[in-house]
Short mmCIF file of C-alpha atoms and ligand atoms in Angstrom, two decimals:
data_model
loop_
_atom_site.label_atom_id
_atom_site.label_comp_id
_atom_site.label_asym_id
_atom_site.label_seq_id
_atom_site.Cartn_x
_atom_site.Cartn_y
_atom_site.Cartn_z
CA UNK A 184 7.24 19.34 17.15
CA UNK A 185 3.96 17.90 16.94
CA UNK A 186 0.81 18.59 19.03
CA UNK A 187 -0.18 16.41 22.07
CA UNK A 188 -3.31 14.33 20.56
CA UNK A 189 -6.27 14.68 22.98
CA UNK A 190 -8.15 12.27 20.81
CA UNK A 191 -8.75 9.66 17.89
CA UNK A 192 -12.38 9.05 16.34
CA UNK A 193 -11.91 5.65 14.59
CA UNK A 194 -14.72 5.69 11.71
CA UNK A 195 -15.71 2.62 9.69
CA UNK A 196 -17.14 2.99 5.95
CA UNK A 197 -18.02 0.81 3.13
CA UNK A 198 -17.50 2.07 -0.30
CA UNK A 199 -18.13 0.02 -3.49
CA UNK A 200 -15.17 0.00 -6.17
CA UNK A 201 -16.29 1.02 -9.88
CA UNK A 202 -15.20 -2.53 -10.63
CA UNK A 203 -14.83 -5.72 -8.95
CA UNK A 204 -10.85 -6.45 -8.54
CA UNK A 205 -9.31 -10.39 -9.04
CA UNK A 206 -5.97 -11.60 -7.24
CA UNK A 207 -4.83 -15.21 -7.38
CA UNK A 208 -6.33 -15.15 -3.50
CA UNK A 209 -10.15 -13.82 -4.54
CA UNK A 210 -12.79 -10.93 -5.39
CA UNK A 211 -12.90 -8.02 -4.02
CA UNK A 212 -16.22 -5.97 -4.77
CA UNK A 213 -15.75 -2.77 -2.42
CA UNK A 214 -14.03 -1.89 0.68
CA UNK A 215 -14.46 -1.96 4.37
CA UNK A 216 -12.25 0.97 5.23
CA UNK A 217 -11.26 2.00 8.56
CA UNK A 218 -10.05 6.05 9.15
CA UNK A 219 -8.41 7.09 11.93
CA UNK A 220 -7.98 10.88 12.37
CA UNK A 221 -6.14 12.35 15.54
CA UNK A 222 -6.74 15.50 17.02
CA UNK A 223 -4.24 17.61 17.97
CA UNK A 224 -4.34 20.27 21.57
CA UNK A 225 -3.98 22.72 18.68
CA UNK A 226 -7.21 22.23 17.03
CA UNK A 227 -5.36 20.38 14.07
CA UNK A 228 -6.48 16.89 12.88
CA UNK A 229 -4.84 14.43 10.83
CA UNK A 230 -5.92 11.27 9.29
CA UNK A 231 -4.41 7.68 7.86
CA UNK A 232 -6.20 5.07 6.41
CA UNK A 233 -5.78 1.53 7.37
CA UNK A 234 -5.68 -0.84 4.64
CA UNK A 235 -6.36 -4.14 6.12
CA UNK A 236 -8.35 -5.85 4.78
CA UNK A 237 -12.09 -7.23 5.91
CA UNK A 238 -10.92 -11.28 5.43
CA UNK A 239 -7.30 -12.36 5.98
CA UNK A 240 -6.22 -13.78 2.19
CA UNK A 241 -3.56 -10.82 1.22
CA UNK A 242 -2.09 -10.63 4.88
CA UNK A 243 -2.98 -11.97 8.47
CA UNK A 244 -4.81 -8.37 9.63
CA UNK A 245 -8.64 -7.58 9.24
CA UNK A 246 -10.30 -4.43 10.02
CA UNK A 247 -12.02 -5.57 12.82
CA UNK A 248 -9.07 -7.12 13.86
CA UNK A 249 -7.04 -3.56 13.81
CA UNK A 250 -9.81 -1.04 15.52
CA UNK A 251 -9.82 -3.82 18.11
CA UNK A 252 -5.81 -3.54 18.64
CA UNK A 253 -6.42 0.20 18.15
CA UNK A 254 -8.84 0.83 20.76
CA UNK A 255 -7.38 -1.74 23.28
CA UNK A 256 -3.86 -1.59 23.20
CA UNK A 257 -2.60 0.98 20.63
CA UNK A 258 -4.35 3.98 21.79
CA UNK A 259 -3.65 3.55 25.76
CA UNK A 260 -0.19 3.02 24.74
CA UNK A 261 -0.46 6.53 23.03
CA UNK A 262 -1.67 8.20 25.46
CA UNK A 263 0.46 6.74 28.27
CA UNK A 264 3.56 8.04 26.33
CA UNK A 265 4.76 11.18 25.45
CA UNK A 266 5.38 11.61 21.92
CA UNK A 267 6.26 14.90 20.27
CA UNK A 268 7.56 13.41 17.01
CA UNK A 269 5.51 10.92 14.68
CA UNK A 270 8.75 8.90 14.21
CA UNK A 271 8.81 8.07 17.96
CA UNK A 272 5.71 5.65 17.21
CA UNK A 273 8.27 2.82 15.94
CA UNK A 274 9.70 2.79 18.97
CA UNK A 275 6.83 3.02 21.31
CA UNK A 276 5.32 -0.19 19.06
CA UNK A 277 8.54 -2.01 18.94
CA UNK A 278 7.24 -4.44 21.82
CA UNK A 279 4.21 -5.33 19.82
CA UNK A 280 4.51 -8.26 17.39
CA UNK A 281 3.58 -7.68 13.73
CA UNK A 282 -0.01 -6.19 13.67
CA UNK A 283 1.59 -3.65 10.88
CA UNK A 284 -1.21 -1.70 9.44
CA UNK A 285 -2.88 -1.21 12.47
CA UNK A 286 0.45 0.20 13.56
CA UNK A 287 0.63 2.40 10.16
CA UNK A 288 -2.67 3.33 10.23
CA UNK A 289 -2.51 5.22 13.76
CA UNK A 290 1.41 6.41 12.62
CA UNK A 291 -0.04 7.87 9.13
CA UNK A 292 -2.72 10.08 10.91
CA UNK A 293 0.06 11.23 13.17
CA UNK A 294 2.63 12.00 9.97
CA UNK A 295 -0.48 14.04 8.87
CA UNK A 296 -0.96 16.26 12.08
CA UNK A 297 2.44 17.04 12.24
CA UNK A 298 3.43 18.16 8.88
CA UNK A 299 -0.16 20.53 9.50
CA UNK A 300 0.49 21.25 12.29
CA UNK A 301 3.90 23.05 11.36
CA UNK A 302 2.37 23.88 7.67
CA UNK A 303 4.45 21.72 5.61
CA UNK A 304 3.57 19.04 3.15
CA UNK A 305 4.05 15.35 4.36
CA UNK A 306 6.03 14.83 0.93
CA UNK A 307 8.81 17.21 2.21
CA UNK A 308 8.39 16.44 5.95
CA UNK A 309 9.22 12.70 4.75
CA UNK A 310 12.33 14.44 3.03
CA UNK A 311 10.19 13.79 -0.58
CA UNK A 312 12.22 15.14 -3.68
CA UNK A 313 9.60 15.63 -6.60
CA UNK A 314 6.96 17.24 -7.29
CA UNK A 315 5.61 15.12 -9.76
CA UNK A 316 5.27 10.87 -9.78
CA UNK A 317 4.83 8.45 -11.96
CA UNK A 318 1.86 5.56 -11.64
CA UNK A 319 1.79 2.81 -13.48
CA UNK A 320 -1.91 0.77 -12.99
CA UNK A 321 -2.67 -2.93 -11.41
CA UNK A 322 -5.69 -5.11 -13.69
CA UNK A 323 -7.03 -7.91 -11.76
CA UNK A 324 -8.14 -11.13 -13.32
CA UNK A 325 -9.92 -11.09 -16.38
CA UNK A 326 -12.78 -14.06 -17.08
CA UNK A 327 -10.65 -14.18 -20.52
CA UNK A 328 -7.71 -12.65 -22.90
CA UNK A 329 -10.02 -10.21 -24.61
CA UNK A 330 -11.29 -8.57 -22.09
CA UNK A 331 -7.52 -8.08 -20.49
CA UNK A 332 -6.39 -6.98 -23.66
CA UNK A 333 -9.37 -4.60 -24.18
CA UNK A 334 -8.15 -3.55 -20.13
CA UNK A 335 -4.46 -3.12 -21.24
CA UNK A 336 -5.27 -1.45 -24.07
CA UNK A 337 -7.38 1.43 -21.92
CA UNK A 338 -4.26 1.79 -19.69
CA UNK A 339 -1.46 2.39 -22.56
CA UNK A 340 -4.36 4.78 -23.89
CA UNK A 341 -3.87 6.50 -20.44
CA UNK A 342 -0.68 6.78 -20.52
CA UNK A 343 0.29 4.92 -17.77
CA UNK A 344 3.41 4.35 -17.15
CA UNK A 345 3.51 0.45 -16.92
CA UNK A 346 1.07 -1.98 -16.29
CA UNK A 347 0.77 -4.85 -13.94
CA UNK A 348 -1.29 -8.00 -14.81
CA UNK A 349 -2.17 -10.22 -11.88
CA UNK A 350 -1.51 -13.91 -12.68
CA UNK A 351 -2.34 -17.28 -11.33
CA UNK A 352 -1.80 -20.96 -12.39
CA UNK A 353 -3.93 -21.41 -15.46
CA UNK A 354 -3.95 -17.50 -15.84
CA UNK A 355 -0.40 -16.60 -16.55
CA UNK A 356 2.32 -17.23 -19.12
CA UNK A 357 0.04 -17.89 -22.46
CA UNK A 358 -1.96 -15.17 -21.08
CA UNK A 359 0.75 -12.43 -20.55
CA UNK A 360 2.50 -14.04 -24.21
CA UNK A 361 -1.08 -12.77 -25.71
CA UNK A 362 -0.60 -9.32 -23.44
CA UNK A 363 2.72 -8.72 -24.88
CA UNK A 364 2.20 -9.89 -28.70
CA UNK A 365 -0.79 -7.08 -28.54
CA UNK A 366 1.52 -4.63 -26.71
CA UNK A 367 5.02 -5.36 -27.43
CA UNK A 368 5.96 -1.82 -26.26
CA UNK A 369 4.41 -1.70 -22.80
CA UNK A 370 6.09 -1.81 -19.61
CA UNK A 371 4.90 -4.76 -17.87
CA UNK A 372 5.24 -6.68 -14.88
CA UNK A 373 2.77 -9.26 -13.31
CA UNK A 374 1.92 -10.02 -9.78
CA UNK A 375 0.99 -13.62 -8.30
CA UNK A 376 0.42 -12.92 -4.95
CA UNK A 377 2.50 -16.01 -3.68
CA UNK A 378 0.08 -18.36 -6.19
CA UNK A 379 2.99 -21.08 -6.96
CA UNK A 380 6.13 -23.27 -5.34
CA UNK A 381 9.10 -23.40 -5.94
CA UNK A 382 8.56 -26.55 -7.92
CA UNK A 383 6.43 -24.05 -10.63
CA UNK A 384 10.14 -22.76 -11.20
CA UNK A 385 10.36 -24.58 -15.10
CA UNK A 386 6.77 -23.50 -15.85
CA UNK A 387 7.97 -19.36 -14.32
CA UNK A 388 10.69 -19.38 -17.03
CA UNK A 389 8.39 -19.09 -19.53
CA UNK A 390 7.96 -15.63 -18.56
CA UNK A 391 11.57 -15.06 -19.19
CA UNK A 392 11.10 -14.41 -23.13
CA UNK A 393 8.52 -11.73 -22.12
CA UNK A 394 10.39 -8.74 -20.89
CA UNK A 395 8.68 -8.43 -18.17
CA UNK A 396 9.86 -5.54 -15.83
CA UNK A 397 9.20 -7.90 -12.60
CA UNK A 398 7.44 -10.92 -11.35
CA UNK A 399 6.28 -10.06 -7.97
CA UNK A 400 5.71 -12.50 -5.16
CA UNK A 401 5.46 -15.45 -6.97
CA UNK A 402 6.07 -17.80 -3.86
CA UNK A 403 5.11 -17.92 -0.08
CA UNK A 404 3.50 -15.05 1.86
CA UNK A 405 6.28 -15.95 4.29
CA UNK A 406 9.39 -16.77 1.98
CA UNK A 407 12.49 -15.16 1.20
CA UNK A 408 14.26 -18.80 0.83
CA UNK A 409 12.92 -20.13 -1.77
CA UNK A 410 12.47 -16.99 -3.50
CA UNK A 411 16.32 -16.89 -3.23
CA UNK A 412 16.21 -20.18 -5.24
CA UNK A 413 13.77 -19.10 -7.55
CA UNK A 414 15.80 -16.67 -8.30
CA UNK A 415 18.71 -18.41 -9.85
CA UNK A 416 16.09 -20.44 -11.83
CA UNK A 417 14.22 -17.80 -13.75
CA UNK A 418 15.71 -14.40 -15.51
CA UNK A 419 12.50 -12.53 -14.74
CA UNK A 420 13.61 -10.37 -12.03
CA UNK A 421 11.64 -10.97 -8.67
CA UNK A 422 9.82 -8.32 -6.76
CA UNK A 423 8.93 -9.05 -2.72
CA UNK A 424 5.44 -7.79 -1.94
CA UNK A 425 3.96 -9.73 0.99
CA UNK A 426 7.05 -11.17 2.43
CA UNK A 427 8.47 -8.12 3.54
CA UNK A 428 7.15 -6.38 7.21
CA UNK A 429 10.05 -4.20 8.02
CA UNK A 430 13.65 -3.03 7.49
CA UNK A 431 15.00 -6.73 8.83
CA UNK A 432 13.18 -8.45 6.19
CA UNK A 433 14.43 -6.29 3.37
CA UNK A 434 17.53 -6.41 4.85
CA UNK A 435 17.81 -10.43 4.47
CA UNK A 436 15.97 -10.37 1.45
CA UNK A 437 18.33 -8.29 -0.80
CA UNK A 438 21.61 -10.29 1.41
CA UNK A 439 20.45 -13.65 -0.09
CA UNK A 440 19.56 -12.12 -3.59
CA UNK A 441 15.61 -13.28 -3.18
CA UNK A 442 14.48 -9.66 -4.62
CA UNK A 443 15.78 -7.46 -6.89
CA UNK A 444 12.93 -4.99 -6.58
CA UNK A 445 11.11 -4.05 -3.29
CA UNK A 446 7.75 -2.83 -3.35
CA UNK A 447 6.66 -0.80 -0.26
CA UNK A 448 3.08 -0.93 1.14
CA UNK A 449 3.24 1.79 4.12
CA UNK A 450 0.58 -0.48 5.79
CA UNK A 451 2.37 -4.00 5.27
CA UNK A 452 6.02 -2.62 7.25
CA UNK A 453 4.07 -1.13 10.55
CA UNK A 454 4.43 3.25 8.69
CA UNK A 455 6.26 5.74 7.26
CA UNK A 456 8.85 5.97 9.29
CA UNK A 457 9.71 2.42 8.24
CA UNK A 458 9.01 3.09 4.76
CA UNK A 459 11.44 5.66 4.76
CA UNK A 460 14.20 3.39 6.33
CA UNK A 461 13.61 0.21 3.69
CA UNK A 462 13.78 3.12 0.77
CA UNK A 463 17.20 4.29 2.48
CA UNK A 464 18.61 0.67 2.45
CA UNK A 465 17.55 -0.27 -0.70
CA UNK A 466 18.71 3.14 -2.08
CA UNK A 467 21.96 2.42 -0.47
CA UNK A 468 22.05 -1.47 -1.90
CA UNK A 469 21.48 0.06 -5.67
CA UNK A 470 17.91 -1.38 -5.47
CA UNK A 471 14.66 0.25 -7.19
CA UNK A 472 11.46 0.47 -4.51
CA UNK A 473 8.26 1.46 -5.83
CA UNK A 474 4.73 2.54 -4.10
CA UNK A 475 2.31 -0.54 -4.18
CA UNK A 476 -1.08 -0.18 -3.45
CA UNK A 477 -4.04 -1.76 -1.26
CA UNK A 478 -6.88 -0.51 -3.06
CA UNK A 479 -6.72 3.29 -0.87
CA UNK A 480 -9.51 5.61 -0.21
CA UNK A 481 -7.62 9.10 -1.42
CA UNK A 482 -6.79 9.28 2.29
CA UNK A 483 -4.05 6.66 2.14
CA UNK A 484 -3.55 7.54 -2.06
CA UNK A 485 -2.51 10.88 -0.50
CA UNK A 486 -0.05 9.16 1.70
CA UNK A 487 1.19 7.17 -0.84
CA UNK A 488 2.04 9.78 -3.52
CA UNK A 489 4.01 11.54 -0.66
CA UNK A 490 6.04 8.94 0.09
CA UNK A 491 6.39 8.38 -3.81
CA UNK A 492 8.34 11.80 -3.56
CA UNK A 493 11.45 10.21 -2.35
CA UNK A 494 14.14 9.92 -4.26
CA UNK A 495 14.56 6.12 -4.43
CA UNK A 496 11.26 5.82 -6.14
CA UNK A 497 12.57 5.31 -9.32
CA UNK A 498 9.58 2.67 -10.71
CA UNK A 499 5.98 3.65 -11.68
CA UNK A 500 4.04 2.78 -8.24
CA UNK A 501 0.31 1.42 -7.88
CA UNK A 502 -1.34 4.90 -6.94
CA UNK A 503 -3.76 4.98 -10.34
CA UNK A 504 -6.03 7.86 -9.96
CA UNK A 505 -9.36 8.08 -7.80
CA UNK A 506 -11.88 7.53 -10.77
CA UNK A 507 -9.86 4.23 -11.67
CA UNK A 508 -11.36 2.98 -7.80
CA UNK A 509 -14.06 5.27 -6.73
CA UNK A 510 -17.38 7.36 -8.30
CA UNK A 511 -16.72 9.79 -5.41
CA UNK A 512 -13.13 9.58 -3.06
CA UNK A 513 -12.61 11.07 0.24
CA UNK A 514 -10.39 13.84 -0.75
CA UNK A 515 -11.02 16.84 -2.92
CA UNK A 516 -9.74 17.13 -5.34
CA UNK A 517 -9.55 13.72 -6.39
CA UNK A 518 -6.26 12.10 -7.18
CA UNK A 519 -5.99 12.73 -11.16
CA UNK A 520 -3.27 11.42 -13.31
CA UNK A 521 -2.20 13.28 -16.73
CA UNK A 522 -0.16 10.94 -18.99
CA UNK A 523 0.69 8.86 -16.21
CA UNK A 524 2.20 11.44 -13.96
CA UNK A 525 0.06 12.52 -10.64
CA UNK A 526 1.25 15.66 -9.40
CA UNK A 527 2.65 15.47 -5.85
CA UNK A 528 1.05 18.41 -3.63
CA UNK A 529 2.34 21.18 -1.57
CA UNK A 530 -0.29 21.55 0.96
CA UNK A 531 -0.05 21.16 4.40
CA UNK A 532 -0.24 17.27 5.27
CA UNK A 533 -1.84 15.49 2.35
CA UNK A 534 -2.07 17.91 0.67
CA UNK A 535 -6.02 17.58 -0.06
CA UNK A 536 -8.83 18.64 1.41
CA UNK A 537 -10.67 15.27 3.71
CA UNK A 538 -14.23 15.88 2.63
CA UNK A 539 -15.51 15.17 6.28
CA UNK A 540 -19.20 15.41 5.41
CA UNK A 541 -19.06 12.82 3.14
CA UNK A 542 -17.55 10.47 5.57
CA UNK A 543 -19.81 11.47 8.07
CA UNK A 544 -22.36 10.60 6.01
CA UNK A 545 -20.62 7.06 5.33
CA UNK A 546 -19.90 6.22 8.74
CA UNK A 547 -21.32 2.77 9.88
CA UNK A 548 -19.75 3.08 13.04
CA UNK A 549 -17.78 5.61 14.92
CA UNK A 550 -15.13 5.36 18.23
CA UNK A 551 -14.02 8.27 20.02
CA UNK A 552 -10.80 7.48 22.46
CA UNK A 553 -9.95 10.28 24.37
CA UNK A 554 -6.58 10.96 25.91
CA UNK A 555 -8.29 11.51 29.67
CA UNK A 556 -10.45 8.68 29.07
CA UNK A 557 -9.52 5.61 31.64
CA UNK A 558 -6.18 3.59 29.69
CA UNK A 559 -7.03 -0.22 30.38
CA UNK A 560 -3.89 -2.46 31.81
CA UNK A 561 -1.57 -2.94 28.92
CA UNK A 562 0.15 -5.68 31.23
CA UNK A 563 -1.44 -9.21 31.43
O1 SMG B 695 -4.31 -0.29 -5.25
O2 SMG B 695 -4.49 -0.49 -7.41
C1 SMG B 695 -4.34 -0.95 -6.28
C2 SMG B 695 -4.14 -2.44 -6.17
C3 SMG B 695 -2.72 -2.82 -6.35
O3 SMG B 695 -2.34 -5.04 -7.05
C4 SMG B 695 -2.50 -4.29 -6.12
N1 SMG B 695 -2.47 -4.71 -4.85
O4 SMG B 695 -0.55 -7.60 -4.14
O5 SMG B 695 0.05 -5.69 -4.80
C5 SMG B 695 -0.84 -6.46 -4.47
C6 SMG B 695 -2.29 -6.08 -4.50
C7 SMG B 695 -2.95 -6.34 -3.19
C8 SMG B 695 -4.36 -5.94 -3.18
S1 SMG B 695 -5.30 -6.88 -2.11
C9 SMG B 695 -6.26 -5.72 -1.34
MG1 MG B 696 1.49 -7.50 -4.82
#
């Protein structure tokens, strides 16, 4: 059972990453963060992080965009309803079109209160397996090869367990030859970010020498088609990122062979509830999932290194540790990584302790919605 929530305090921070971070899409220099934390009728709170991001380049949502749905449509809808289990928030949001990681965001923080509420970690609440993961680590654009090789070299002297290379036309297959000449052991994989067509297809085979682990997303934000295609063009086994929002789109993906790899982003399919069910299917289906990242606060690292507990999670996910992101995190202690394996904790919720002054001392802006407060019309 979970707690009745009497009210969410929706808290906006900035925090500057240690180093600026280079998809095929842009720059990202720090991060507008949006925290939700929900408190329970029995004095317990729990938080999720929403991982939109400020502009709309790696998915449709922005942060203002989801504390606007939050606090006008999400919340009332909340309140109206009587929910005693976090799971019964996929249901309640069914009606709402996409608007996923304001959806996860709310249904994270509600995950949270419930596994502290009834003093269990979220890893086994979620039905999580381990109790130790293993992260692999995600290096943005480099302005040249040296300085990614210097960057790949730092992350095999880690110890992590693979390493993803972000590519984009002009950036990718002499690059990533030079990668794996200089590291022909490494476990590697790169990630587009749906920077090419399906007319790139001769020019993606030259990957296929490279033993890569994965090329993920190389095509449209809102394909599974042509990645289907692509797929019988190039050996380099394709990973869907952005192109999959739920357990339908997984579904259709694996049925028409246009992934061979899923990576799940709690924030991208709407929760973990959802999560849960695309890690089932693809379990089921003989497919590997793995954790991917958005660049989380230790709030949402938290949630993804529980989820990384489940048994399907057979590949090194994007959940580096805290200092890789942050000179001071959210959480204490800080996510910390030994040989590339992050211990998964046993803790109530998260597992770590939310260091609420420091937020508090973050906030730019702060929302309290209370249960009692007036619900506006959810009906046009
Ligand atoms: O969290 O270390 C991380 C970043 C992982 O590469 C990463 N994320 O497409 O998978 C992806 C990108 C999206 C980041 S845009 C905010
Ligand atoms: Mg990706």
């Amino acid at each position: 059972m979970m707690p009745s929530v009497e009210e969410v305090v929706l808290r906006r921070i900035e925090l500057p990453l240690v180093a600026p971070f280079t998809t095929s899409f842009g720059t990202q220099t720090s991060r507008e963060v949006l925290l939700v934390e929900v408190v329970g009728s029995d004095g317990t709170t729990g938080w999720g992080e929403c991982v939109a991001t400020r502009l709309p380049f790696y998915s449709e949502e922005t942060v203002d965009g989801c504390e606007s749905l939050l606090v006008g449509t999400l919340l009332p809808m909340l309140f109206a309803a009587d929910i005693d289990h976090p799971a019964g928030l996929e249901a309640l949001f069914a009606p709402i079109r996409r608007n996923k990681m304001a959806r996860a965001a709310l249904e994270c923080a509600l995950w949270d209160l419930y596994a502290r509420s009834n003093s269990v970690s979220l890893a086994s609440a979620l039905g999580g397996t381990r109790d130790e993961i293993e992260v692999g680590i995600s290096i943005g654009l480099q302005d040249g090869d040296e300085a990614l090789l210097d960057r790949v070299g730092a992350a095999v002297d880690a110890g992590f367990r693979r390493v993803k290379v972000k590519v984009r036309p002009g950036r990718d297959v002499a690059m990533v030859t030079a990668v794996r000449r200089e590291f022909p052991e490494v476990a590697l994989m790169v990630d587009a970010n749906s920077a090419y067509t399906l007319a790139d297809a001769d020019h993606l085979r030259g990957f296929d020498d490279l033993e890569l682990m994965m090329i993920e997303q190389p095509l449209a934000h809102d394909d599974i088609v042509d990645h289907a295609e692509l797929a019988r063009r190039i050996r380099t086994p394709i990973c869907l990122d952005e192109s999959i929002h739920g357990v339908d789109d997984a579904r259709k993906a694996l049925q028409l062979g246009a992934a061979a790899l899923v990576n799940i982003k709690i924030g991208r399919v709407g929760g973990l509830t959802t999560s849960v069910r695309i890690h089932d299917l693809c379990r089921d289906a003989g497919v590997p999932v793995w954790c991917g990242g958005m660049l989380e606060t230790g709030i949402g690292r938290a949630t993804n290194i529980a989820m990384t507990s489940l048994p399907g999670f057979v590949l090194p996910g994007d959940t580096a540790p805290s200092a890789n992101y942050w000179t001071r995190d959210l959480i204490t202690p800080e996510v910390t990584m030994e040989r590339g394996i992050v211990a998964v904790p046993d803790g109530p919720g998260l597992g770590y302790e939310v260091d609420r002054p420091w937020i508090l001392e973050l906030a730019t802006r702060t929302r309290t919605v209370r249960a009692d407060s007036r619900t506006p019309a959810l009906v046009d």
